[in-house]
Amino acid sequence: MVTTIIITVLTFLLLIISGVSKAVQDKVNFHFSESIFAKLNGYFWNPVYSSLNKWKDGIKKRGEKFFGSSTFFVGTTDAWHLFQTVRDVAFALAFFLLGGYSTWYIAIGGYVFSRIIFQIFFKNVFTKK
């Protein structure tokens, strides 16, 4: 009984973290100049400049700033991607808790699968010219 209550509370907390992370993403992306984030380090929080953090000297043609900076470690380069990572991980962990510990591979597998599908569409469909 106590375990069920703890799991339920943790699940709701993770879903709240996921929702707050999405709100931060949208605020940074669409209303940065009128947000509390405008007072923070512009090169991490400001979407106008933050994409430069992925590349050597801020220039895409020079390649990644560090291994994975434009793919699986992109969450370390700017606020939008950091909160995307937090959102996705919190959401996956919430489903892991809801499904029980015996289904950990479903939660992790589902998360990995969704990221792979995202990368395929993002790189090959949405960025085609």
mmCIF file of the C-alpha atoms, coordinates in Angstrom:
data_MODEL
# 
_entry.id   MODEL 
# 
loop_
_atom_site.group_PDB 
_atom_site.id 
_atom_site.type_symbol 
_atom_site.label_atom_id 
_atom_site.label_alt_id 
_atom_site.label_comp_id 
_atom_site.label_asym_id 
_atom_site.label_entity_id 
_atom_site.label_seq_id 
_atom_site.pdbx_PDB_ins_code 
_atom_site.Cartn_x 
_atom_site.Cartn_y 
_atom_site.Cartn_z 
_atom_site.occupancy 
_atom_site.B_iso_or_equiv 
_atom_site.pdbx_formal_charge 
_atom_site.auth_seq_id 
_atom_site.auth_comp_id 
_atom_site.auth_asym_id 
_atom_site.auth_atom_id 
_atom_site.pdbx_PDB_model_num 
ATOM 1   C CA . MET A 1 1   ? 0.000  0.000  0.000   1.00 0.00 ? 1   MET A CA 1 
ATOM 2   C CA . VAL A 1 2   ? 2.715  2.500  0.996   1.00 0.00 ? 2   VAL A CA 1 
ATOM 3   C CA . THR A 1 3   ? 4.780  1.490  -2.036  1.00 0.00 ? 3   THR A CA 1 
ATOM 4   C CA . THR A 1 4   ? 1.819  2.156  -4.328  1.00 0.00 ? 4   THR A CA 1 
ATOM 5   C CA . ILE A 1 5   ? 1.341  5.629  -2.847  1.00 0.00 ? 5   ILE A CA 1 
ATOM 6   C CA . ILE A 1 6   ? 5.043  6.443  -3.221  1.00 0.00 ? 6   ILE A CA 1 
ATOM 7   C CA . ILE A 1 7   ? 5.067  5.248  -6.835  1.00 0.00 ? 7   ILE A CA 1 
ATOM 8   C CA . THR A 1 8   ? 1.935  7.280  -7.585  1.00 0.00 ? 8   THR A CA 1 
ATOM 9   C CA . VAL A 1 9   ? 3.397  10.426 -6.029  1.00 0.00 ? 9   VAL A CA 1 
ATOM 10  C CA . LEU A 1 10  ? 6.716  9.954  -7.872  1.00 0.00 ? 10  LEU A CA 1 
ATOM 11  C CA . THR A 1 11  ? 4.851  9.400  -11.140 1.00 0.00 ? 11  THR A CA 1 
ATOM 12  C CA . PHE A 1 12  ? 2.896  12.630 -10.696 1.00 0.00 ? 12  PHE A CA 1 
ATOM 13  C CA . LEU A 1 13  ? 6.073  14.528 -9.768  1.00 0.00 ? 13  LEU A CA 1 
ATOM 14  C CA . LEU A 1 14  ? 7.800  13.234 -12.898 1.00 0.00 ? 14  LEU A CA 1 
ATOM 15  C CA . LEU A 1 15  ? 4.824  14.249 -15.037 1.00 0.00 ? 15  LEU A CA 1 
ATOM 16  C CA . ILE A 1 16  ? 4.882  17.716 -13.425 1.00 0.00 ? 16  ILE A CA 1 
ATOM 17  C CA . ILE A 1 17  ? 8.625  17.995 -14.167 1.00 0.00 ? 17  ILE A CA 1 
ATOM 18  C CA . SER A 1 18  ? 7.912  16.949 -17.751 1.00 0.00 ? 18  SER A CA 1 
ATOM 19  C CA . GLY A 1 19  ? 5.187  19.590 -18.101 1.00 0.00 ? 19  GLY A CA 1 
ATOM 20  C CA . VAL A 1 20  ? 7.286  22.341 -16.538 1.00 0.00 ? 20  VAL A CA 1 
ATOM 21  C CA . SER A 1 21  ? 10.158 21.438 -18.850 1.00 0.00 ? 21  SER A CA 1 
ATOM 22  C CA . LYS A 1 22  ? 7.878  21.799 -21.873 1.00 0.00 ? 22  LYS A CA 1 
ATOM 23  C CA . ALA A 1 23  ? 6.743  25.189 -20.559 1.00 0.00 ? 23  ALA A CA 1 
ATOM 24  C CA . VAL A 1 24  ? 10.381 26.311 -20.220 1.00 0.00 ? 24  VAL A CA 1 
ATOM 25  C CA . GLN A 1 25  ? 11.074 25.138 -23.783 1.00 0.00 ? 25  GLN A CA 1 
ATOM 26  C CA . ASP A 1 26  ? 8.150  27.122 -25.169 1.00 0.00 ? 26  ASP A CA 1 
ATOM 27  C CA . LYS A 1 27  ? 8.955  30.233 -23.112 1.00 0.00 ? 27  LYS A CA 1 
ATOM 28  C CA . VAL A 1 28  ? 12.598 30.200 -24.205 1.00 0.00 ? 28  VAL A CA 1 
ATOM 29  C CA . ASN A 1 29  ? 11.697 29.540 -27.829 1.00 0.00 ? 29  ASN A CA 1 
ATOM 30  C CA . PHE A 1 30  ? 8.723  31.853 -28.345 1.00 0.00 ? 30  PHE A CA 1 
ATOM 31  C CA . HIS A 1 31  ? 8.854  34.516 -25.604 1.00 0.00 ? 31  HIS A CA 1 
ATOM 32  C CA . PHE A 1 32  ? 12.498 34.735 -24.587 1.00 0.00 ? 32  PHE A CA 1 
ATOM 33  C CA . SER A 1 33  ? 12.777 38.531 -24.494 1.00 0.00 ? 33  SER A CA 1 
ATOM 34  C CA . GLU A 1 34  ? 9.849  38.863 -22.075 1.00 0.00 ? 34  GLU A CA 1 
ATOM 35  C CA . SER A 1 35  ? 10.824 35.931 -19.859 1.00 0.00 ? 35  SER A CA 1 
ATOM 36  C CA . ILE A 1 36  ? 12.827 35.601 -16.660 1.00 0.00 ? 36  ILE A CA 1 
ATOM 37  C CA . PHE A 1 37  ? 15.439 33.773 -18.741 1.00 0.00 ? 37  PHE A CA 1 
ATOM 38  C CA . ALA A 1 38  ? 16.412 36.942 -20.632 1.00 0.00 ? 38  ALA A CA 1 
ATOM 39  C CA . LYS A 1 39  ? 18.425 38.021 -17.574 1.00 0.00 ? 39  LYS A CA 1 
ATOM 40  C CA . LEU A 1 40  ? 20.513 34.838 -17.665 1.00 0.00 ? 40  LEU A CA 1 
ATOM 41  C CA . ASN A 1 41  ? 23.511 33.851 -19.814 1.00 0.00 ? 41  ASN A CA 1 
ATOM 42  C CA . GLY A 1 42  ? 22.347 34.671 -23.336 1.00 0.00 ? 42  GLY A CA 1 
ATOM 43  C CA . TYR A 1 43  ? 24.459 32.099 -25.109 1.00 0.00 ? 43  TYR A CA 1 
ATOM 44  C CA . PHE A 1 44  ? 22.832 29.217 -23.229 1.00 0.00 ? 44  PHE A CA 1 
ATOM 45  C CA . TRP A 1 45  ? 19.286 30.544 -22.829 1.00 0.00 ? 45  TRP A CA 1 
ATOM 46  C CA . ASN A 1 46  ? 18.729 32.815 -25.843 1.00 0.00 ? 46  ASN A CA 1 
ATOM 47  C CA . PRO A 1 47  ? 17.560 30.746 -28.847 1.00 0.00 ? 47  PRO A CA 1 
ATOM 48  C CA . VAL A 1 48  ? 19.035 33.330 -31.225 1.00 0.00 ? 48  VAL A CA 1 
ATOM 49  C CA . TYR A 1 49  ? 22.555 32.455 -30.056 1.00 0.00 ? 49  TYR A CA 1 
ATOM 50  C CA . SER A 1 50  ? 22.298 29.092 -28.310 1.00 0.00 ? 50  SER A CA 1 
ATOM 51  C CA . SER A 1 51  ? 22.494 27.024 -31.504 1.00 0.00 ? 51  SER A CA 1 
ATOM 52  C CA . LEU A 1 52  ? 26.039 28.362 -31.928 1.00 0.00 ? 52  LEU A CA 1 
ATOM 53  C CA . ASN A 1 53  ? 27.070 26.390 -28.822 1.00 0.00 ? 53  ASN A CA 1 
ATOM 54  C CA . LYS A 1 54  ? 26.966 23.134 -30.814 1.00 0.00 ? 54  LYS A CA 1 
ATOM 55  C CA . TRP A 1 55  ? 29.694 24.111 -33.278 1.00 0.00 ? 55  TRP A CA 1 
ATOM 56  C CA . LYS A 1 56  ? 33.396 24.907 -33.106 1.00 0.00 ? 56  LYS A CA 1 
ATOM 57  C CA . ASP A 1 57  ? 33.733 28.681 -32.855 1.00 0.00 ? 57  ASP A CA 1 
ATOM 58  C CA . GLY A 1 58  ? 29.952 28.850 -33.441 1.00 0.00 ? 58  GLY A CA 1 
ATOM 59  C CA . ILE A 1 59  ? 30.380 27.884 -37.110 1.00 0.00 ? 59  ILE A CA 1 
ATOM 60  C CA . LYS A 1 60  ? 28.534 24.775 -38.343 1.00 0.00 ? 60  LYS A CA 1 
ATOM 61  C CA . LYS A 1 61  ? 30.969 24.149 -41.208 1.00 0.00 ? 61  LYS A CA 1 
ATOM 62  C CA . ARG A 1 62  ? 33.790 23.627 -38.674 1.00 0.00 ? 62  ARG A CA 1 
ATOM 63  C CA . GLY A 1 63  ? 31.967 20.669 -37.161 1.00 0.00 ? 63  GLY A CA 1 
ATOM 64  C CA . GLU A 1 64  ? 30.799 19.781 -33.708 1.00 0.00 ? 64  GLU A CA 1 
ATOM 65  C CA . LYS A 1 65  ? 32.233 21.638 -30.732 1.00 0.00 ? 65  LYS A CA 1 
ATOM 66  C CA . PHE A 1 66  ? 32.703 18.259 -29.015 1.00 0.00 ? 66  PHE A CA 1 
ATOM 67  C CA . PHE A 1 67  ? 31.718 14.682 -29.759 1.00 0.00 ? 67  PHE A CA 1 
ATOM 68  C CA . GLY A 1 68  ? 27.906 14.474 -29.890 1.00 0.00 ? 68  GLY A CA 1 
ATOM 69  C CA . SER A 1 69  ? 27.312 18.198 -29.355 1.00 0.00 ? 69  SER A CA 1 
ATOM 70  C CA . SER A 1 70  ? 24.781 18.306 -32.199 1.00 0.00 ? 70  SER A CA 1 
ATOM 71  C CA . THR A 1 71  ? 23.156 14.926 -31.510 1.00 0.00 ? 71  THR A CA 1 
ATOM 72  C CA . PHE A 1 72  ? 22.990 12.920 -28.284 1.00 0.00 ? 72  PHE A CA 1 
ATOM 73  C CA . PHE A 1 73  ? 24.801 15.484 -26.064 1.00 0.00 ? 73  PHE A CA 1 
ATOM 74  C CA . VAL A 1 74  ? 22.903 18.458 -27.510 1.00 0.00 ? 74  VAL A CA 1 
ATOM 75  C CA . GLY A 1 75  ? 21.152 18.825 -24.156 1.00 0.00 ? 75  GLY A CA 1 
ATOM 76  C CA . THR A 1 76  ? 24.360 20.244 -22.736 1.00 0.00 ? 76  THR A CA 1 
ATOM 77  C CA . THR A 1 77  ? 24.619 23.046 -25.294 1.00 0.00 ? 77  THR A CA 1 
ATOM 78  C CA . ASP A 1 78  ? 21.462 25.110 -24.761 1.00 0.00 ? 78  ASP A CA 1 
ATOM 79  C CA . ALA A 1 79  ? 18.450 25.507 -22.508 1.00 0.00 ? 79  ALA A CA 1 
ATOM 80  C CA . TRP A 1 80  ? 15.847 24.367 -25.038 1.00 0.00 ? 80  TRP A CA 1 
ATOM 81  C CA . HIS A 1 81  ? 17.585 21.027 -25.621 1.00 0.00 ? 81  HIS A CA 1 
ATOM 82  C CA . LEU A 1 82  ? 18.406 20.581 -21.937 1.00 0.00 ? 82  LEU A CA 1 
ATOM 83  C CA . PHE A 1 83  ? 14.753 20.905 -21.005 1.00 0.00 ? 83  PHE A CA 1 
ATOM 84  C CA . GLN A 1 84  ? 13.763 18.668 -23.914 1.00 0.00 ? 84  GLN A CA 1 
ATOM 85  C CA . THR A 1 85  ? 15.990 15.971 -22.417 1.00 0.00 ? 85  THR A CA 1 
ATOM 86  C CA . VAL A 1 86  ? 14.585 16.529 -18.926 1.00 0.00 ? 86  VAL A CA 1 
ATOM 87  C CA . ARG A 1 87  ? 11.037 16.402 -20.336 1.00 0.00 ? 87  ARG A CA 1 
ATOM 88  C CA . ASP A 1 88  ? 11.597 13.167 -22.242 1.00 0.00 ? 88  ASP A CA 1 
ATOM 89  C CA . VAL A 1 89  ? 13.453 11.378 -19.444 1.00 0.00 ? 89  VAL A CA 1 
ATOM 90  C CA . ALA A 1 90  ? 10.882 12.404 -16.813 1.00 0.00 ? 90  ALA A CA 1 
ATOM 91  C CA . PHE A 1 91  ? 8.052  11.231 -19.073 1.00 0.00 ? 91  PHE A CA 1 
ATOM 92  C CA . ALA A 1 92  ? 9.758  7.882  -19.753 1.00 0.00 ? 92  ALA A CA 1 
ATOM 93  C CA . LEU A 1 93  ? 10.481 7.363  -16.044 1.00 0.00 ? 93  LEU A CA 1 
ATOM 94  C CA . ALA A 1 94  ? 6.836  8.098  -15.191 1.00 0.00 ? 94  ALA A CA 1 
ATOM 95  C CA . PHE A 1 95  ? 5.708  5.331  -17.537 1.00 0.00 ? 95  PHE A CA 1 
ATOM 96  C CA . PHE A 1 96  ? 8.388  3.056  -16.155 1.00 0.00 ? 96  PHE A CA 1 
ATOM 97  C CA . LEU A 1 97  ? 6.969  3.564  -12.661 1.00 0.00 ? 97  LEU A CA 1 
ATOM 98  C CA . LEU A 1 98  ? 3.393  3.109  -13.856 1.00 0.00 ? 98  LEU A CA 1 
ATOM 99  C CA . GLY A 1 99  ? 4.268  -0.107 -15.653 1.00 0.00 ? 99  GLY A CA 1 
ATOM 100 C CA . GLY A 1 100 ? 6.128  -1.620 -12.733 1.00 0.00 ? 100 GLY A CA 1 
ATOM 101 C CA . TYR A 1 101 ? 9.769  -2.485 -12.474 1.00 0.00 ? 101 TYR A CA 1 
ATOM 102 C CA . SER A 1 102 ? 9.393  -5.634 -14.556 1.00 0.00 ? 102 SER A CA 1 
ATOM 103 C CA . THR A 1 103 ? 8.725  -3.514 -17.647 1.00 0.00 ? 103 THR A CA 1 
ATOM 104 C CA . TRP A 1 104 ? 11.836 -1.325 -17.447 1.00 0.00 ? 104 TRP A CA 1 
ATOM 105 C CA . TYR A 1 105 ? 12.919 -2.508 -20.890 1.00 0.00 ? 105 TYR A CA 1 
ATOM 106 C CA . ILE A 1 106 ? 9.634  -1.295 -22.385 1.00 0.00 ? 106 ILE A CA 1 
ATOM 107 C CA . ALA A 1 107 ? 10.077 2.207  -20.949 1.00 0.00 ? 107 ALA A CA 1 
ATOM 108 C CA . ILE A 1 108 ? 13.723 2.466  -21.983 1.00 0.00 ? 108 ILE A CA 1 
ATOM 109 C CA . GLY A 1 109 ? 13.098 0.806  -25.335 1.00 0.00 ? 109 GLY A CA 1 
ATOM 110 C CA . GLY A 1 110 ? 10.145 3.106  -26.002 1.00 0.00 ? 110 GLY A CA 1 
ATOM 111 C CA . TYR A 1 111 ? 12.223 6.154  -25.206 1.00 0.00 ? 111 TYR A CA 1 
ATOM 112 C CA . VAL A 1 112 ? 15.130 5.042  -27.410 1.00 0.00 ? 112 VAL A CA 1 
ATOM 113 C CA . PHE A 1 113 ? 12.743 4.101  -30.222 1.00 0.00 ? 113 PHE A CA 1 
ATOM 114 C CA . SER A 1 114 ? 10.994 7.488  -30.067 1.00 0.00 ? 114 SER A CA 1 
ATOM 115 C CA . ARG A 1 115 ? 14.353 9.309  -30.209 1.00 0.00 ? 115 ARG A CA 1 
ATOM 116 C CA . ILE A 1 116 ? 15.448 7.245  -33.227 1.00 0.00 ? 116 ILE A CA 1 
ATOM 117 C CA . ILE A 1 117 ? 12.181 7.982  -35.039 1.00 0.00 ? 117 ILE A CA 1 
ATOM 118 C CA . PHE A 1 118 ? 12.566 11.666 -34.172 1.00 0.00 ? 118 PHE A CA 1 
ATOM 119 C CA . GLN A 1 119 ? 16.112 11.749 -35.577 1.00 0.00 ? 119 GLN A CA 1 
ATOM 120 C CA . ILE A 1 120 ? 15.039 10.006 -38.794 1.00 0.00 ? 120 ILE A CA 1 
ATOM 121 C CA . PHE A 1 121 ? 12.204 12.473 -39.394 1.00 0.00 ? 121 PHE A CA 1 
ATOM 122 C CA . PHE A 1 122 ? 14.117 15.536 -38.239 1.00 0.00 ? 122 PHE A CA 1 
ATOM 123 C CA . LYS A 1 123 ? 17.185 14.833 -40.382 1.00 0.00 ? 123 LYS A CA 1 
ATOM 124 C CA . ASN A 1 124 ? 15.499 13.303 -43.451 1.00 0.00 ? 124 ASN A CA 1 
ATOM 125 C CA . VAL A 1 125 ? 12.026 14.806 -43.686 1.00 0.00 ? 125 VAL A CA 1 
ATOM 126 C CA . PHE A 1 126 ? 11.815 18.154 -41.916 1.00 0.00 ? 126 PHE A CA 1 
ATOM 127 C CA . THR A 1 127 ? 15.223 19.479 -42.972 1.00 0.00 ? 127 THR A CA 1 
ATOM 128 C CA . LYS A 1 128 ? 15.057 18.456 -46.644 1.00 0.00 ? 128 LYS A CA 1 
ATOM 129 C CA . LYS A 1 129 ? 15.361 21.348 -49.082 1.00 0.00 ? 129 LYS A CA 1 
# 
